[in-house]
Amino acid sequence: MKLLLLFFLIATSTISVSASNIPNQIHPLRPQSGAAGHRIPGINCLSWRLAVETDNIRDWDVVPATCENYVGHYMLGHQYRKDCDAAAAAAYEYAKSLKLKGDGKDAWVFDIDETSLSNLPYYALPENAFGAKEYNETSFQEWELKGIAPPVPATLYLYKNLLRLGYKIVFLSGKKENLRAITEKNMKNSGYHTWEKLILKQSDDSGLTALAYKSKRRTALVKAGYRILGNMGDQWSDILGLNVGNRTFKLPNPMFYIA
Ligand SMILES: *[C@@H]1O[C@H](CO)[C@@H](O)[C@H](O)[C@H]1NC(C)=O
Ligand SMILES: *[C@@H]1O[C@H](CO)[C@@H](O)[C@H](O)[C@H]1NC(C)=O
Ligand SMILES: [Mg+2]
């Protein structure tokens, strides 16, 4: 009986190559891992994450409640790290392909949160639910003030190689200036021991969106003579706008959206 069924499956899969049968072919091949949410009508969490990463879904507020588990597994499992590694590897290939002028103006811009440093220990707390709960500014700032965010390993690896290649590193963050001391301490303890500039949000930036603020700061860098050859961030607002750089690299972040 089993053999007959096996034969039947093989037979159908070999004969039905026509386009009209493709859904029937895909269904039995659908991988189970990463398919969380497929039973919930309307939300497939992998599709949701892909749409978020490609900026098809924008201005979303929280992770859909039915995807909390999926996002948690993604972030804590191997896939998030591998996705970051793939972005960093592509960035490194590009970075080392360029011939730098070496006049101290070959710049590479990195965002900080969820790019250089990871706030995953905070987001993994039950009350934060990997972004499936409303953002709590008070508790997030309490976490930031601890200054114990670990590095994103892929970014730290890229950072070290960029320094070796002679790039000037600029960290451009939406964190506020009053967090400078703890942020610099956290960065150094995490392995980011030097930089050209570490730019934080000033009081006169408070009305700006992240996209406008980062555009403004990058434009100032270009006016100061820097060539922004590369730019890496976890938000689209890090890599869209003015003077984004010759190439941009997007790290995954399915936990929150910043316009
Ligand atoms: C936000 O965090 C603060 C500090 O941890 C806590 O006291 C407060 O209850 C939280 N607010 C919500 C709405 O969960
Ligand atoms: C970077 O972009 C600028 C402006 O488009 C261009 O002039 C320059 O040649 C580019 N540099 C590299 C290394 O691609
Ligand atoms: Mg960020």
CSV table of C-alpha atoms and ligand atoms in Angstrom, one decimal:
chain,number,residue,atom,x,y,z
A,1,MET,CA,0.0,0.0,0.0
A,2,LYS,CA,2.8,2.4,1.0
A,3,LEU,CA,4.7,1.4,-2.1
A,4,LEU,CA,1.7,2.0,-4.3
A,5,LEU,CA,1.2,5.5,-2.7
A,6,LEU,CA,4.9,6.3,-3.3
A,7,PHE,CA,4.6,5.2,-6.9
A,8,PHE,CA,1.5,7.3,-7.2
A,9,LEU,CA,3.3,10.4,-5.8
A,10,ILE,CA,6.3,9.9,-8.1
A,11,ALA,CA,4.1,9.3,-11.1
A,12,THR,CA,2.0,12.5,-10.5
A,13,SER,CA,5.1,14.6,-9.8
A,14,THR,CA,6.8,13.5,-13.0
A,15,ILE,CA,3.8,13.8,-15.3
A,16,SER,CA,2.3,17.0,-14.0
A,17,VAL,CA,4.9,19.5,-15.1
A,18,SER,CA,2.4,21.8,-16.7
A,19,ALA,CA,1.9,25.3,-15.2
A,20,SER,CA,-1.6,24.7,-14.2
A,21,ASN,CA,-0.5,22.0,-11.8
A,22,ILE,CA,2.2,24.1,-10.1
A,23,PRO,CA,0.1,24.7,-6.9
A,24,ASN,CA,-0.3,21.0,-6.5
A,25,GLN,CA,3.4,20.5,-6.8
A,26,ILE,CA,4.3,23.3,-4.4
A,27,HIS,CA,1.9,22.2,-1.7
A,28,PRO,CA,3.5,18.8,-0.7
A,29,LEU,CA,7.0,20.4,-1.0
A,30,ARG,CA,6.1,23.3,1.4
A,31,PRO,CA,8.7,23.4,4.1
A,32,GLN,CA,7.3,23.3,7.6
A,33,SER,CA,10.0,25.5,9.2
A,34,GLY,CA,9.3,29.1,8.6
A,35,ALA,CA,5.7,28.3,7.6
A,36,ALA,CA,4.3,29.4,11.0
A,37,GLY,CA,1.0,31.1,10.7
A,38,HIS,CA,-0.1,29.3,7.6
A,39,ARG,CA,-3.2,28.1,9.3
A,40,ILE,CA,-4.3,31.6,10.1
A,41,PRO,CA,-6.4,33.0,7.3
A,42,GLY,CA,-4.9,36.3,6.0
A,43,ILE,CA,-1.5,36.1,7.7
A,44,ASN,CA,1.4,34.0,6.6
A,45,CYS,CA,4.2,35.2,8.9
A,46,LEU,CA,7.0,34.4,6.4
A,47,SER,CA,5.1,36.4,3.7
A,48,TRP,CA,4.5,39.2,6.2
A,49,ARG,CA,8.2,39.3,7.1
A,50,LEU,CA,9.3,39.3,3.4
A,51,ALA,CA,6.8,42.1,2.7
A,52,VAL,CA,8.2,44.1,5.6
A,53,GLU,CA,11.8,43.5,4.6
A,54,THR,CA,11.1,44.6,1.0
A,55,ASP,CA,9.3,47.8,2.2
A,56,ASN,CA,6.1,46.6,0.6
A,57,ILE,CA,4.3,46.9,4.0
A,58,ARG,CA,5.1,50.3,5.6
A,59,ASP,CA,4.3,52.2,8.7
A,60,TRP,CA,3.3,49.1,10.6
A,61,ASP,CA,2.8,49.6,14.3
A,62,VAL,CA,3.3,46.2,15.9
A,63,VAL,CA,4.1,42.6,14.8
A,64,PRO,CA,0.8,40.8,14.2
A,65,ALA,CA,-0.1,39.0,17.4
A,66,THR,CA,-0.3,35.7,15.5
A,67,CYS,CA,3.4,36.2,14.3
A,68,GLU,CA,4.9,36.8,17.7
A,69,ASN,CA,6.1,33.2,18.0
A,70,TYR,CA,7.3,33.1,14.4
A,71,VAL,CA,9.3,36.4,14.8
A,72,GLY,CA,10.7,35.1,18.1
A,73,HIS,CA,12.0,31.9,16.5
A,74,TYR,CA,13.4,33.8,13.6
A,75,MET,CA,15.3,36.3,15.8
A,76,LEU,CA,16.6,33.8,18.3
A,77,GLY,CA,17.3,31.0,15.8
A,78,HIS,CA,20.0,30.7,13.1
A,79,GLN,CA,18.1,32.4,10.3
A,80,TYR,CA,18.4,36.0,11.6
A,81,ARG,CA,22.1,35.6,12.1
A,82,LYS,CA,22.6,34.0,8.7
A,83,ASP,CA,20.6,36.8,7.0
A,84,CYS,CA,22.8,39.4,8.7
A,85,ASP,CA,25.9,37.4,7.7
A,86,ALA,CA,24.8,37.4,4.1
A,87,ALA,CA,24.3,41.2,4.1
A,88,ALA,CA,27.7,41.8,5.8
A,89,ALA,CA,29.4,39.4,3.3
A,90,ALA,CA,28.0,41.3,0.3
A,91,ALA,CA,29.0,44.6,1.9
A,92,TYR,CA,32.5,43.3,2.5
A,93,GLU,CA,32.9,42.1,-1.1
A,94,TYR,CA,31.8,45.5,-2.3
A,95,ALA,CA,34.0,47.4,0.1
A,96,LYS,CA,37.1,45.6,-0.8
A,97,SER,CA,36.4,46.0,-4.5
A,98,LEU,CA,36.8,49.8,-4.2
A,99,LYS,CA,40.0,51.7,-4.6
A,100,LEU,CA,40.0,54.1,-1.7
A,101,LYS,CA,41.5,57.6,-2.1
A,102,GLY,CA,42.9,57.4,1.3
A,103,ASP,CA,42.6,61.1,2.1
A,104,GLY,CA,40.6,60.4,5.2
A,105,LYS,CA,37.2,61.0,3.5
A,106,ASP,CA,36.3,57.4,2.4
A,107,ALA,CA,33.3,57.0,4.7
A,108,TRP,CA,31.0,54.1,5.7
A,109,VAL,CA,27.9,54.9,7.6
A,110,PHE,CA,26.4,52.5,10.1
A,111,ASP,CA,23.2,52.8,12.1
A,112,ILE,CA,23.4,51.7,15.7
A,113,ASP,CA,20.3,50.0,17.1
A,114,GLU,CA,19.6,46.6,15.5
A,115,THR,CA,22.6,47.3,13.1
A,116,SER,CA,25.7,47.7,15.3
A,117,LEU,CA,24.2,46.9,18.6
A,118,SER,CA,21.3,44.4,19.3
A,119,ASN,CA,18.5,45.1,21.6
A,120,LEU,CA,17.3,41.6,21.3
A,121,PRO,CA,17.7,40.9,25.0
A,122,TYR,CA,15.1,43.7,25.6
A,123,TYR,CA,12.7,42.7,22.8
A,124,ALA,CA,12.8,39.0,23.9
A,125,LEU,CA,11.3,39.9,27.3
A,126,PRO,CA,7.7,38.6,27.5
A,127,GLU,CA,6.3,42.1,28.0
A,128,ASN,CA,7.9,43.2,24.7
A,129,ALA,CA,7.0,40.1,22.7
A,130,PHE,CA,9.5,40.6,19.9
A,131,GLY,CA,7.6,43.7,18.8
A,132,ALA,CA,4.1,42.2,19.1
A,133,LYS,CA,3.4,44.7,22.0
A,134,GLU,CA,3.2,48.5,21.8
A,135,TYR,CA,6.5,50.2,22.1
A,136,ASN,CA,7.2,51.4,25.6
A,137,GLU,CA,9.5,54.3,25.5
A,138,THR,CA,10.1,54.3,29.3
A,139,SER,CA,11.2,50.7,29.6
A,140,PHE,CA,13.2,50.9,26.4
A,141,GLN,CA,15.2,53.9,27.8
A,142,GLU,CA,15.7,52.0,31.0
A,143,TRP,CA,17.3,49.2,29.0
A,144,GLU,CA,19.4,51.7,26.9
A,145,LEU,CA,20.8,53.3,30.1
A,146,LYS,CA,22.1,49.9,31.2
A,147,GLY,CA,24.5,50.1,28.2
A,148,ILE,CA,24.8,46.3,27.8
A,149,ALA,CA,23.4,45.7,24.3
A,150,PRO,CA,25.6,43.1,22.6
A,151,PRO,CA,27.0,43.7,19.1
A,152,VAL,CA,25.3,42.3,16.0
A,153,PRO,CA,28.1,39.8,15.1
A,154,ALA,CA,27.9,40.3,11.3
A,155,THR,CA,28.2,44.0,11.7
A,156,LEU,CA,31.1,43.8,14.1
A,157,TYR,CA,32.9,41.6,11.6
A,158,LEU,CA,32.3,44.0,8.7
A,159,TYR,CA,33.3,47.0,10.9
A,160,LYS,CA,36.7,45.4,11.7
A,161,ASN,CA,37.3,44.6,8.1
A,162,LEU,CA,36.3,48.1,6.9
A,163,LEU,CA,38.8,49.7,9.4
A,164,ARG,CA,41.5,47.4,8.1
A,165,LEU,CA,40.7,48.5,4.5
A,166,GLY,CA,41.0,52.1,5.5
A,167,TYR,CA,37.4,53.3,5.7
A,168,LYS,CA,36.4,56.0,8.1
A,169,ILE,CA,33.5,54.8,10.2
A,170,VAL,CA,30.5,57.1,10.9
A,171,PHE,CA,27.8,55.8,13.3
A,172,LEU,CA,24.6,57.7,12.7
A,173,SER,CA,21.9,57.0,15.2
A,174,GLY,CA,18.4,58.2,16.2
A,175,LYS,CA,19.4,57.9,19.8
A,176,LYS,CA,19.4,61.2,21.6
A,177,GLU,CA,22.5,63.2,22.6
A,178,ASN,CA,21.8,62.7,26.3
A,179,LEU,CA,22.6,59.0,25.8
A,180,ARG,CA,26.1,59.7,24.4
A,181,ALA,CA,28.2,58.6,27.4
A,182,ILE,CA,26.4,55.3,27.8
A,183,THR,CA,26.2,54.6,24.1
A,184,GLU,CA,29.9,55.2,23.6
A,185,LYS,CA,30.7,52.9,26.5
A,186,ASN,CA,28.4,50.2,25.2
A,187,MET,CA,29.9,50.5,21.7
A,188,LYS,CA,33.5,50.2,23.1
A,189,ASN,CA,32.6,47.3,25.3
A,190,SER,CA,31.0,45.6,22.3
A,191,GLY,CA,34.1,45.8,20.2
A,192,TYR,CA,33.5,49.1,18.3
A,193,HIS,CA,36.6,50.7,19.7
A,194,THR,CA,37.1,53.6,17.3
A,195,TRP,CA,35.2,55.8,14.9
A,196,GLU,CA,35.4,59.0,12.9
A,197,LYS,CA,32.1,60.3,14.1
A,198,LEU,CA,29.2,59.1,16.3
A,199,ILE,CA,26.3,61.2,15.5
A,200,LEU,CA,23.3,61.4,17.8
A,201,LYS,CA,20.0,63.3,17.6
A,202,GLN,CA,20.2,66.9,18.8
A,203,SER,CA,17.3,68.9,20.3
A,204,ASP,CA,16.7,70.8,17.0
A,205,ASP,CA,16.2,67.4,15.2
A,206,SER,CA,13.3,66.5,17.5
A,207,GLY,CA,10.6,67.3,14.9
A,208,LEU,CA,12.2,65.4,12.1
A,209,THR,CA,11.4,61.9,10.9
A,210,ALA,CA,14.3,59.4,11.0
A,211,LEU,CA,14.5,59.7,7.3
A,212,ALA,CA,14.7,63.5,7.3
A,213,TYR,CA,17.1,63.5,10.2
A,214,LYS,CA,19.5,61.0,8.7
A,215,SER,CA,19.3,62.7,5.3
A,216,LYS,CA,20.3,66.0,7.0
A,217,ARG,CA,23.3,64.5,8.8
A,218,ARG,CA,24.5,62.6,5.7
A,219,THR,CA,24.2,65.8,3.6
A,220,ALA,CA,26.4,67.6,6.2
A,221,LEU,CA,28.9,64.8,5.9
A,222,VAL,CA,29.0,65.2,2.1
A,223,LYS,CA,29.4,68.9,2.5
A,224,ALA,CA,32.3,68.3,4.8
A,225,GLY,CA,34.0,66.4,2.0
A,226,TYR,CA,33.2,62.8,3.0
A,227,ARG,CA,32.4,60.3,0.3
A,228,ILE,CA,29.7,57.9,1.7
A,229,LEU,CA,30.7,54.8,-0.1
A,230,GLY,CA,28.6,52.4,1.9
A,231,ASN,CA,25.7,52.7,4.3
A,232,MET,CA,24.2,49.9,6.4
A,233,GLY,CA,21.0,50.0,8.5
A,234,ASP,CA,18.1,47.8,9.6
A,235,GLN,CA,15.4,50.4,8.7
A,236,TRP,CA,14.5,51.7,5.2
A,237,SER,CA,14.7,55.2,6.7
A,238,ASP,CA,18.4,54.5,7.2
A,239,ILE,CA,19.0,54.0,3.5
A,240,LEU,CA,16.4,56.1,1.7
A,241,GLY,CA,16.5,59.9,1.4
A,242,LEU,CA,19.4,62.2,0.5
A,243,ASN,CA,23.0,61.2,0.1
A,244,VAL,CA,22.4,57.6,1.0
A,245,GLY,CA,25.8,56.5,-0.2
A,246,ASN,CA,27.0,54.7,-3.3
A,247,ARG,CA,25.6,51.4,-2.0
A,248,THR,CA,23.2,50.6,0.8
A,249,PHE,CA,22.8,47.4,2.8
A,250,LYS,CA,19.7,46.5,4.7
A,251,LEU,CA,19.8,44.2,7.7
A,252,PRO,CA,16.7,42.3,8.7
A,253,ASN,CA,14.4,43.7,11.4
A,254,PRO,CA,10.9,42.2,11.7
A,255,MET,CA,10.4,43.7,15.2
A,256,PHE,CA,9.6,47.3,14.6
A,257,TYR,CA,9.3,50.0,11.9
A,258,ILE,CA,10.7,53.5,12.0
A,259,ALA,CA,9.7,56.0,9.3
B,1,LIG,C1,6.3,50.8,30.4
B,1,LIG,O1,7.4,50.5,31.2
B,1,LIG,C2,7.4,51.1,32.5
B,1,LIG,C3,8.8,50.9,33.1
B,1,LIG,O2,9.3,49.6,33.0
B,1,LIG,C4,6.3,50.4,33.3
B,1,LIG,O3,6.3,50.9,34.6
B,1,LIG,C5,5.0,50.6,32.5
B,1,LIG,O4,4.0,49.9,33.2
B,1,LIG,C6,5.1,50.2,31.1
B,1,LIG,N1,3.9,50.6,30.4
B,1,LIG,C7,3.1,49.7,29.8
B,1,LIG,C8,1.9,50.4,29.1
B,1,LIG,O5,3.3,48.5,29.8
B,2,LIG,C1,29.8,57.2,-5.8
B,2,LIG,O1,28.7,58.0,-6.3
B,2,LIG,C2,29.1,59.3,-6.8
B,2,LIG,C3,27.9,60.1,-7.1
B,2,LIG,O2,27.0,59.4,-7.9
B,2,LIG,C4,30.0,59.1,-8.0
B,2,LIG,O3,30.5,60.3,-8.5
B,2,LIG,C5,31.2,58.3,-7.6
B,2,LIG,O4,32.0,57.9,-8.7
B,2,LIG,C6,30.8,57.0,-6.9
B,2,LIG,N1,31.9,56.3,-6.4
B,2,LIG,C7,32.1,55.0,-6.5
B,2,LIG,C8,33.3,54.5,-5.8
B,2,LIG,O5,31.3,54.2,-7.0
B,3,MG,MG,18.4,50.8,13.7
